[in-house]
Amino acid sequence: WLLCYPAVSVRLMRVFKCRLIDGRWWLDADLQIECFDATWGGVAFVSIVLLIVFTAGLPVGVFAWLWRHRKSLRSEKTLRHVGFLYEVYTERAFFWEVEELLRKLLLTSLVIFFDAGSPLQLAFALLVSAYAHVAHAVNRPFKDATANALQHGSLAITTFVFLLGLLFKVDAFAAAAGVVVGESTGVDAQNVLDALGAVLVAVCVAFLVV
């Protein structure tokens, strides 16, 4: 249920993402389905219930349980039953699985309510990823140093990806690159964007290889 959390949550959220076309609202995931009619209302009601019980209830429930039993988390009985939720983390970061659930929720589900590929969507994803990166760097939640290093690298690359994506999308950046780079060095702005893209691919491949 932890693995399916992002996928299930994003499907539930998509029920409420509608698009206005010719004065009528249609479901963005399937433009043959009209929003706010009786059929959609039934699906929306079920989705709301599942969002409350599963999407909101899972992280809240896990955190509440861990907090309530925080003094007995290292007992053999507790480790045997629910140790998978926290045993890889340090004692002060026993709740980190909840932080991971919320990070995935923000980056996979809430982000869909922005226009796909828009600067605003990328800026939101960048802020979430950067915050998660800083939080991880400060707390170093994993017991294993290698796991901390890998997660640190993963979050850094994710943040870098969103940053470059935002640069690609913002017209002001392309214009500034054309003026500054083009006039001073004779390099076309497109070459700058191509170089950034190459750097992005190289960084991702290097991380996968390592």
PDB file of C-alpha atoms in Angstrom:
ATOM      1  CA  TRP A   1       0.000   0.000   0.000  1.00  0.00           C
ATOM      2  CA  LEU A   2       2.985   2.310   0.377  1.00  0.00           C
ATOM      3  CA  LEU A   3       4.137   1.526  -3.154  1.00  0.00           C
ATOM      4  CA  CYS A   4       0.729   2.124  -4.704  1.00  0.00           C
ATOM      5  CA  TYR A   5       0.092   5.323  -2.713  1.00  0.00           C
ATOM      6  CA  PRO A   6       1.230   7.836  -5.386  1.00  0.00           C
ATOM      7  CA  ALA A   7      -0.443   6.007  -8.285  1.00  0.00           C
ATOM      8  CA  VAL A   8      -3.784   5.591  -6.515  1.00  0.00           C
ATOM      9  CA  SER A   9      -3.762   9.156  -5.196  1.00  0.00           C
ATOM     10  CA  VAL A  10      -3.103  10.712  -8.591  1.00  0.00           C
ATOM     11  CA  ARG A  11      -5.955   8.719 -10.149  1.00  0.00           C
ATOM     12  CA  LEU A  12      -8.307   9.971  -7.458  1.00  0.00           C
ATOM     13  CA  MET A  13      -7.148  13.550  -7.950  1.00  0.00           C
ATOM     14  CA  ARG A  14      -7.677  13.394 -11.699  1.00  0.00           C
ATOM     15  CA  VAL A  15     -11.407  13.026 -11.143  1.00  0.00           C
ATOM     16  CA  PHE A  16     -11.456  16.697 -10.124  1.00  0.00           C
ATOM     17  CA  LYS A  17      -9.307  18.066 -12.947  1.00  0.00           C
ATOM     18  CA  CYS A  18     -11.770  19.427 -15.487  1.00  0.00           C
ATOM     19  CA  ARG A  19     -11.317  21.595 -18.565  1.00  0.00           C
ATOM     20  CA  LEU A  20     -13.646  24.326 -19.818  1.00  0.00           C
ATOM     21  CA  ILE A  21     -14.474  23.853 -23.505  1.00  0.00           C
ATOM     22  CA  ASP A  22     -17.187  25.898 -25.233  1.00  0.00           C
ATOM     23  CA  GLY A  23     -18.846  26.792 -21.964  1.00  0.00           C
ATOM     24  CA  ARG A  24     -18.955  23.213 -20.595  1.00  0.00           C
ATOM     25  CA  TRP A  25     -16.618  21.409 -18.219  1.00  0.00           C
ATOM     26  CA  TRP A  26     -15.085  18.121 -19.366  1.00  0.00           C
ATOM     27  CA  LEU A  27     -12.862  15.652 -17.533  1.00  0.00           C
ATOM     28  CA  ASP A  28      -9.278  16.333 -18.530  1.00  0.00           C
ATOM     29  CA  ALA A  29      -8.365  12.636 -18.387  1.00  0.00           C
ATOM     30  CA  ASP A  30     -11.251  11.690 -20.717  1.00  0.00           C
ATOM     31  CA  LEU A  31     -12.879  14.470 -22.708  1.00  0.00           C
ATOM     32  CA  GLN A  32     -15.908  12.278 -23.413  1.00  0.00           C
ATOM     33  CA  ILE A  33     -16.953  12.572 -19.766  1.00  0.00           C
ATOM     34  CA  GLU A  34     -18.688  15.776 -18.670  1.00  0.00           C
ATOM     35  CA  CYS A  35     -17.947  17.110 -15.215  1.00  0.00           C
ATOM     36  CA  PHE A  36     -20.567  18.120 -12.649  1.00  0.00           C
ATOM     37  CA  ASP A  37     -23.351  15.905 -14.012  1.00  0.00           C
ATOM     38  CA  ALA A  38     -25.005  13.054 -12.083  1.00  0.00           C
ATOM     39  CA  THR A  39     -22.615  10.355 -13.294  1.00  0.00           C
ATOM     40  CA  TRP A  40     -19.526  12.416 -12.509  1.00  0.00           C
ATOM     41  CA  GLY A  41     -21.023  13.336  -9.125  1.00  0.00           C
ATOM     42  CA  GLY A  42     -21.230   9.686  -8.084  1.00  0.00           C
ATOM     43  CA  VAL A  43     -17.629   9.060  -9.070  1.00  0.00           C
ATOM     44  CA  ALA A  44     -16.538  12.270  -7.365  1.00  0.00           C
ATOM     45  CA  PHE A  45     -18.256  11.257  -4.116  1.00  0.00           C
ATOM     46  CA  VAL A  46     -16.457   7.898  -4.053  1.00  0.00           C
ATOM     47  CA  SER A  47     -13.176   9.655  -4.882  1.00  0.00           C
ATOM     48  CA  ILE A  48     -13.630  12.128  -2.028  1.00  0.00           C
ATOM     49  CA  VAL A  49     -14.214   9.299   0.424  1.00  0.00           C
ATOM     50  CA  LEU A  50     -11.099   7.477  -0.787  1.00  0.00           C
ATOM     51  CA  LEU A  51      -9.062  10.675  -0.700  1.00  0.00           C
ATOM     52  CA  ILE A  52     -10.025  11.197   2.928  1.00  0.00           C
ATOM     53  CA  VAL A  53      -9.585   7.569   3.981  1.00  0.00           C
ATOM     54  CA  PHE A  54      -6.536   6.637   1.902  1.00  0.00           C
ATOM     55  CA  THR A  55      -4.694   9.683   0.544  1.00  0.00           C
ATOM     56  CA  ALA A  56      -5.047  11.771   3.703  1.00  0.00           C
ATOM     57  CA  GLY A  57      -5.639   8.943   6.149  1.00  0.00           C
ATOM     58  CA  LEU A  58      -2.549   6.885   5.351  1.00  0.00           C
ATOM     59  CA  PRO A  59       0.159   9.443   6.203  1.00  0.00           C
ATOM     60  CA  VAL A  60      -1.830  10.837   9.119  1.00  0.00           C
ATOM     61  CA  GLY A  61      -2.518   7.352  10.484  1.00  0.00           C
ATOM     62  CA  VAL A  62       1.078   6.184  10.084  1.00  0.00           C
ATOM     63  CA  PHE A  63       2.450   9.289  11.787  1.00  0.00           C
ATOM     64  CA  ALA A  64      -0.079   9.096  14.623  1.00  0.00           C
ATOM     65  CA  TRP A  65       0.709   5.432  15.243  1.00  0.00           C
ATOM     66  CA  LEU A  66       4.475   5.961  15.144  1.00  0.00           C
ATOM     67  CA  TRP A  67       4.262   8.977  17.443  1.00  0.00           C
ATOM     68  CA  ARG A  68       2.076   7.124  19.928  1.00  0.00           C
ATOM     69  CA  HIS A  69       4.451   4.152  20.041  1.00  0.00           C
ATOM     70  CA  ARG A  70       7.696   6.096  19.611  1.00  0.00           C
ATOM     71  CA  LYS A  71       9.108   4.837  22.922  1.00  0.00           C
ATOM     72  CA  SER A  72       8.680   1.177  21.986  1.00  0.00           C
ATOM     73  CA  LEU A  73       9.703   1.288  18.319  1.00  0.00           C
ATOM     74  CA  ARG A  74      12.917  -0.647  18.979  1.00  0.00           C
ATOM     75  CA  SER A  75      11.206  -3.525  20.729  1.00  0.00           C
ATOM     76  CA  GLU A  76      11.380  -6.886  18.980  1.00  0.00           C
ATOM     77  CA  LYS A  77       7.596  -7.223  18.735  1.00  0.00           C
ATOM     78  CA  THR A  78       7.072  -3.810  17.152  1.00  0.00           C
ATOM     79  CA  LEU A  79       9.960  -4.296  14.747  1.00  0.00           C
ATOM     80  CA  ARG A  80       8.555  -7.622  13.665  1.00  0.00           C
ATOM     81  CA  HIS A  81       5.121  -6.209  12.869  1.00  0.00           C
ATOM     82  CA  VAL A  82       5.711  -2.701  11.492  1.00  0.00           C
ATOM     83  CA  GLY A  83       9.467  -2.296  11.440  1.00  0.00           C
ATOM     84  CA  PHE A  84       9.425  -1.779   7.678  1.00  0.00           C
ATOM     85  CA  LEU A  85       7.997   1.690   8.318  1.00  0.00           C
ATOM     86  CA  TYR A  86      10.976   3.022  10.252  1.00  0.00           C
ATOM     87  CA  GLU A  87      13.797   0.562  10.909  1.00  0.00           C
ATOM     88  CA  VAL A  88      16.029   1.975   8.131  1.00  0.00           C
ATOM     89  CA  TYR A  89      15.804   5.454   9.678  1.00  0.00           C
ATOM     90  CA  THR A  90      17.527   6.939  12.697  1.00  0.00           C
ATOM     91  CA  GLU A  91      15.679   7.268  15.985  1.00  0.00           C
ATOM     92  CA  ARG A  92      15.020  10.974  15.554  1.00  0.00           C
ATOM     93  CA  ALA A  93      13.739  10.426  11.987  1.00  0.00           C
ATOM     94  CA  PHE A  94      11.357   7.547  12.733  1.00  0.00           C
ATOM     95  CA  PHE A  95       8.580   9.422  10.892  1.00  0.00           C
ATOM     96  CA  TRP A  96      10.535   9.900   7.641  1.00  0.00           C
ATOM     97  CA  GLU A  97       8.374   7.477   5.664  1.00  0.00           C
ATOM     98  CA  VAL A  98       5.517   9.954   6.155  1.00  0.00           C
ATOM     99  CA  GLU A  99       7.680  12.752   4.761  1.00  0.00           C
ATOM    100  CA  GLU A 100       8.390  10.602   1.714  1.00  0.00           C
ATOM    101  CA  LEU A 101       4.684   9.901   1.218  1.00  0.00           C
ATOM    102  CA  LEU A 102       3.887  13.620   1.327  1.00  0.00           C
ATOM    103  CA  ARG A 103       6.717  14.471  -1.067  1.00  0.00           C
ATOM    104  CA  LYS A 104       5.462  11.909  -3.577  1.00  0.00           C
ATOM    105  CA  LEU A 105       1.896  13.133  -3.130  1.00  0.00           C
ATOM    106  CA  LEU A 106       2.868  16.722  -3.893  1.00  0.00           C
ATOM    107  CA  LEU A 107       5.002  15.817  -6.917  1.00  0.00           C
ATOM    108  CA  THR A 108       2.583  13.340  -8.483  1.00  0.00           C
ATOM    109  CA  SER A 109      -0.928  14.382  -7.450  1.00  0.00           C
ATOM    110  CA  LEU A 110      -1.284  18.042  -6.493  1.00  0.00           C
ATOM    111  CA  VAL A 111       0.979  19.117  -9.323  1.00  0.00           C
ATOM    112  CA  ILE A 112      -1.599  17.971 -11.908  1.00  0.00           C
ATOM    113  CA  PHE A 113      -3.847  20.934 -11.072  1.00  0.00           C
ATOM    114  CA  PHE A 114      -1.360  23.255 -12.758  1.00  0.00           C
ATOM    115  CA  ASP A 115      -1.262  23.427 -16.544  1.00  0.00           C
ATOM    116  CA  ALA A 116       0.903  20.557 -17.776  1.00  0.00           C
ATOM    117  CA  GLY A 117       4.445  21.713 -18.470  1.00  0.00           C
ATOM    118  CA  SER A 118       3.708  25.292 -17.428  1.00  0.00           C
ATOM    119  CA  PRO A 119       6.297  27.449 -15.629  1.00  0.00           C
ATOM    120  CA  LEU A 120       3.999  27.533 -12.599  1.00  0.00           C
ATOM    121  CA  GLN A 121       3.834  23.741 -12.444  1.00  0.00           C
ATOM    122  CA  LEU A 122       7.605  23.454 -12.738  1.00  0.00           C
ATOM    123  CA  ALA A 123       8.139  26.180 -10.136  1.00  0.00           C
ATOM    124  CA  PHE A 124       5.876  24.332  -7.693  1.00  0.00           C
ATOM    125  CA  ALA A 125       7.706  21.050  -8.306  1.00  0.00           C
ATOM    126  CA  LEU A 126      11.045  22.819  -7.938  1.00  0.00           C
ATOM    127  CA  LEU A 127      10.081  24.309  -4.561  1.00  0.00           C
ATOM    128  CA  VAL A 128       8.845  20.948  -3.255  1.00  0.00           C
ATOM    129  CA  SER A 129      11.937  19.130  -4.462  1.00  0.00           C
ATOM    130  CA  ALA A 130      14.318  21.775  -3.128  1.00  0.00           C
ATOM    131  CA  TYR A 131      12.612  21.723   0.274  1.00  0.00           C
ATOM    132  CA  ALA A 132      12.829  17.918   0.392  1.00  0.00           C
ATOM    133  CA  HIS A 133      16.491  18.090  -0.562  1.00  0.00           C
ATOM    134  CA  VAL A 134      17.313  20.586   2.178  1.00  0.00           C
ATOM    135  CA  ALA A 135      15.277  18.639   4.749  1.00  0.00           C
ATOM    136  CA  HIS A 136      17.155  15.459   3.873  1.00  0.00           C
ATOM    137  CA  ALA A 137      20.541  17.192   3.998  1.00  0.00           C
ATOM    138  CA  VAL A 138      19.779  18.623   7.440  1.00  0.00           C
ATOM    139  CA  ASN A 139      18.257  15.496   9.001  1.00  0.00           C
ATOM    140  CA  ARG A 140      20.213  12.694   7.248  1.00  0.00           C
ATOM    141  CA  PRO A 141      17.420  10.272   8.152  1.00  0.00           C
ATOM    142  CA  PHE A 142      18.929   6.955   7.054  1.00  0.00           C
ATOM    143  CA  LYS A 143      21.113   4.912   9.372  1.00  0.00           C
ATOM    144  CA  ASP A 144      23.244   3.795   6.445  1.00  0.00           C
ATOM    145  CA  ALA A 145      25.612   6.454   5.094  1.00  0.00           C
ATOM    146  CA  THR A 146      25.422   5.033   1.577  1.00  0.00           C
ATOM    147  CA  ALA A 147      21.631   5.276   1.584  1.00  0.00           C
ATOM    148  CA  ASN A 148      21.888   8.898   2.701  1.00  0.00           C
ATOM    149  CA  ALA A 149      24.356   9.659  -0.079  1.00  0.00           C
ATOM    150  CA  LEU A 150      22.205   7.988  -2.737  1.00  0.00           C
ATOM    151  CA  GLN A 151      19.057   9.782  -1.619  1.00  0.00           C
ATOM    152  CA  HIS A 152      20.972  13.042  -1.449  1.00  0.00           C
ATOM    153  CA  GLY A 153      22.143  12.571  -5.028  1.00  0.00           C
ATOM    154  CA  SER A 154      18.686  11.553  -6.205  1.00  0.00           C
ATOM    155  CA  LEU A 155      17.041  14.624  -4.686  1.00  0.00           C
ATOM    156  CA  ALA A 156      19.767  16.891  -6.044  1.00  0.00           C
ATOM    157  CA  ILE A 157      19.258  15.578  -9.575  1.00  0.00           C
ATOM    158  CA  THR A 158      15.481  15.840  -9.267  1.00  0.00           C
ATOM    159  CA  THR A 159      15.818  19.464  -8.186  1.00  0.00           C
ATOM    160  CA  PHE A 160      18.255  20.104 -11.022  1.00  0.00           C
ATOM    161  CA  VAL A 161      15.838  18.577 -13.541  1.00  0.00           C
ATOM    162  CA  PHE A 162      12.983  20.827 -12.412  1.00  0.00           C
ATOM    163  CA  LEU A 163      15.274  23.862 -12.393  1.00  0.00           C
ATOM    164  CA  LEU A 164      16.412  23.291 -15.964  1.00  0.00           C
ATOM    165  CA  GLY A 165      12.856  22.519 -17.015  1.00  0.00           C
ATOM    166  CA  LEU A 166      11.787  25.861 -15.595  1.00  0.00           C
ATOM    167  CA  LEU A 167      14.595  27.625 -17.443  1.00  0.00           C
ATOM    168  CA  PHE A 168      13.507  26.010 -20.689  1.00  0.00           C
ATOM    169  CA  LYS A 169       9.927  27.172 -20.161  1.00  0.00           C
ATOM    170  CA  VAL A 170      10.470  30.774 -19.123  1.00  0.00           C
ATOM    171  CA  ASP A 171      10.657  32.982 -22.193  1.00  0.00           C
ATOM    172  CA  ALA A 172      12.524  35.628 -20.245  1.00  0.00           C
ATOM    173  CA  PHE A 173      15.449  33.261 -19.795  1.00  0.00           C
ATOM    174  CA  ALA A 174      15.678  32.494 -23.501  1.00  0.00           C
ATOM    175  CA  ALA A 175      15.497  36.210 -24.306  1.00  0.00           C
ATOM    176  CA  ALA A 176      18.147  37.062 -21.728  1.00  0.00           C
ATOM    177  CA  ALA A 177      20.389  34.285 -23.021  1.00  0.00           C
ATOM    178  CA  GLY A 178      20.032  35.629 -26.553  1.00  0.00           C
ATOM    179  CA  VAL A 179      20.963  39.155 -25.518  1.00  0.00           C
ATOM    180  CA  VAL A 180      23.742  38.450 -23.056  1.00  0.00           C
ATOM    181  CA  VAL A 181      25.366  35.413 -24.605  1.00  0.00           C
ATOM    182  CA  GLY A 182      24.616  36.230 -28.215  1.00  0.00           C
ATOM    183  CA  GLU A 183      25.890  39.802 -28.153  1.00  0.00           C
ATOM    184  CA  SER A 184      28.947  39.268 -25.986  1.00  0.00           C
ATOM    185  CA  THR A 185      30.253  35.973 -27.343  1.00  0.00           C
ATOM    186  CA  GLY A 186      28.360  35.366 -30.556  1.00  0.00           C
ATOM    187  CA  VAL A 187      26.803  32.154 -29.187  1.00  0.00           C
ATOM    188  CA  ASP A 188      23.176  31.595 -30.141  1.00  0.00           C
ATOM    189  CA  ALA A 189      20.627  31.230 -27.328  1.00  0.00           C
ATOM    190  CA  GLN A 190      19.561  27.866 -28.705  1.00  0.00           C
ATOM    191  CA  ASN A 191      23.107  26.603 -28.180  1.00  0.00           C
ATOM    192  CA  VAL A 192      22.830  27.575 -24.526  1.00  0.00           C
ATOM    193  CA  LEU A 193      19.598  25.598 -24.161  1.00  0.00           C
ATOM    194  CA  ASP A 194      21.093  22.631 -26.010  1.00  0.00           C
ATOM    195  CA  ALA A 195      24.118  22.698 -23.709  1.00  0.00           C
ATOM    196  CA  LEU A 196      21.897  22.743 -20.630  1.00  0.00           C
ATOM    197  CA  GLY A 197      19.941  19.805 -22.016  1.00  0.00           C
ATOM    198  CA  ALA A 198      23.156  17.874 -22.602  1.00  0.00           C
ATOM    199  CA  VAL A 199      24.267  18.606 -19.040  1.00  0.00           C
ATOM    200  CA  LEU A 200      20.915  17.361 -17.746  1.00  0.00           C
ATOM    201  CA  VAL A 201      21.172  14.082 -19.657  1.00  0.00           C
ATOM    202  CA  ALA A 202      24.809  13.591 -18.632  1.00  0.00           C
ATOM    203  CA  VAL A 203      24.034  14.142 -14.942  1.00  0.00           C
ATOM    204  CA  CYS A 204      21.115  11.686 -14.985  1.00  0.00           C
ATOM    205  CA  VAL A 205      23.141   9.006 -16.817  1.00  0.00           C
ATOM    206  CA  ALA A 206      26.103   9.479 -14.490  1.00  0.00           C
ATOM    207  CA  PHE A 207      23.913   9.003 -11.432  1.00  0.00           C
ATOM    208  CA  LEU A 208      22.369   5.824 -12.869  1.00  0.00           C
ATOM    209  CA  VAL A 209      25.809   4.414 -13.677  1.00  0.00           C
ATOM    210  CA  VAL A 210      27.224   5.240 -10.267  1.00  0.00           C
TER     211      VAL A 210
END
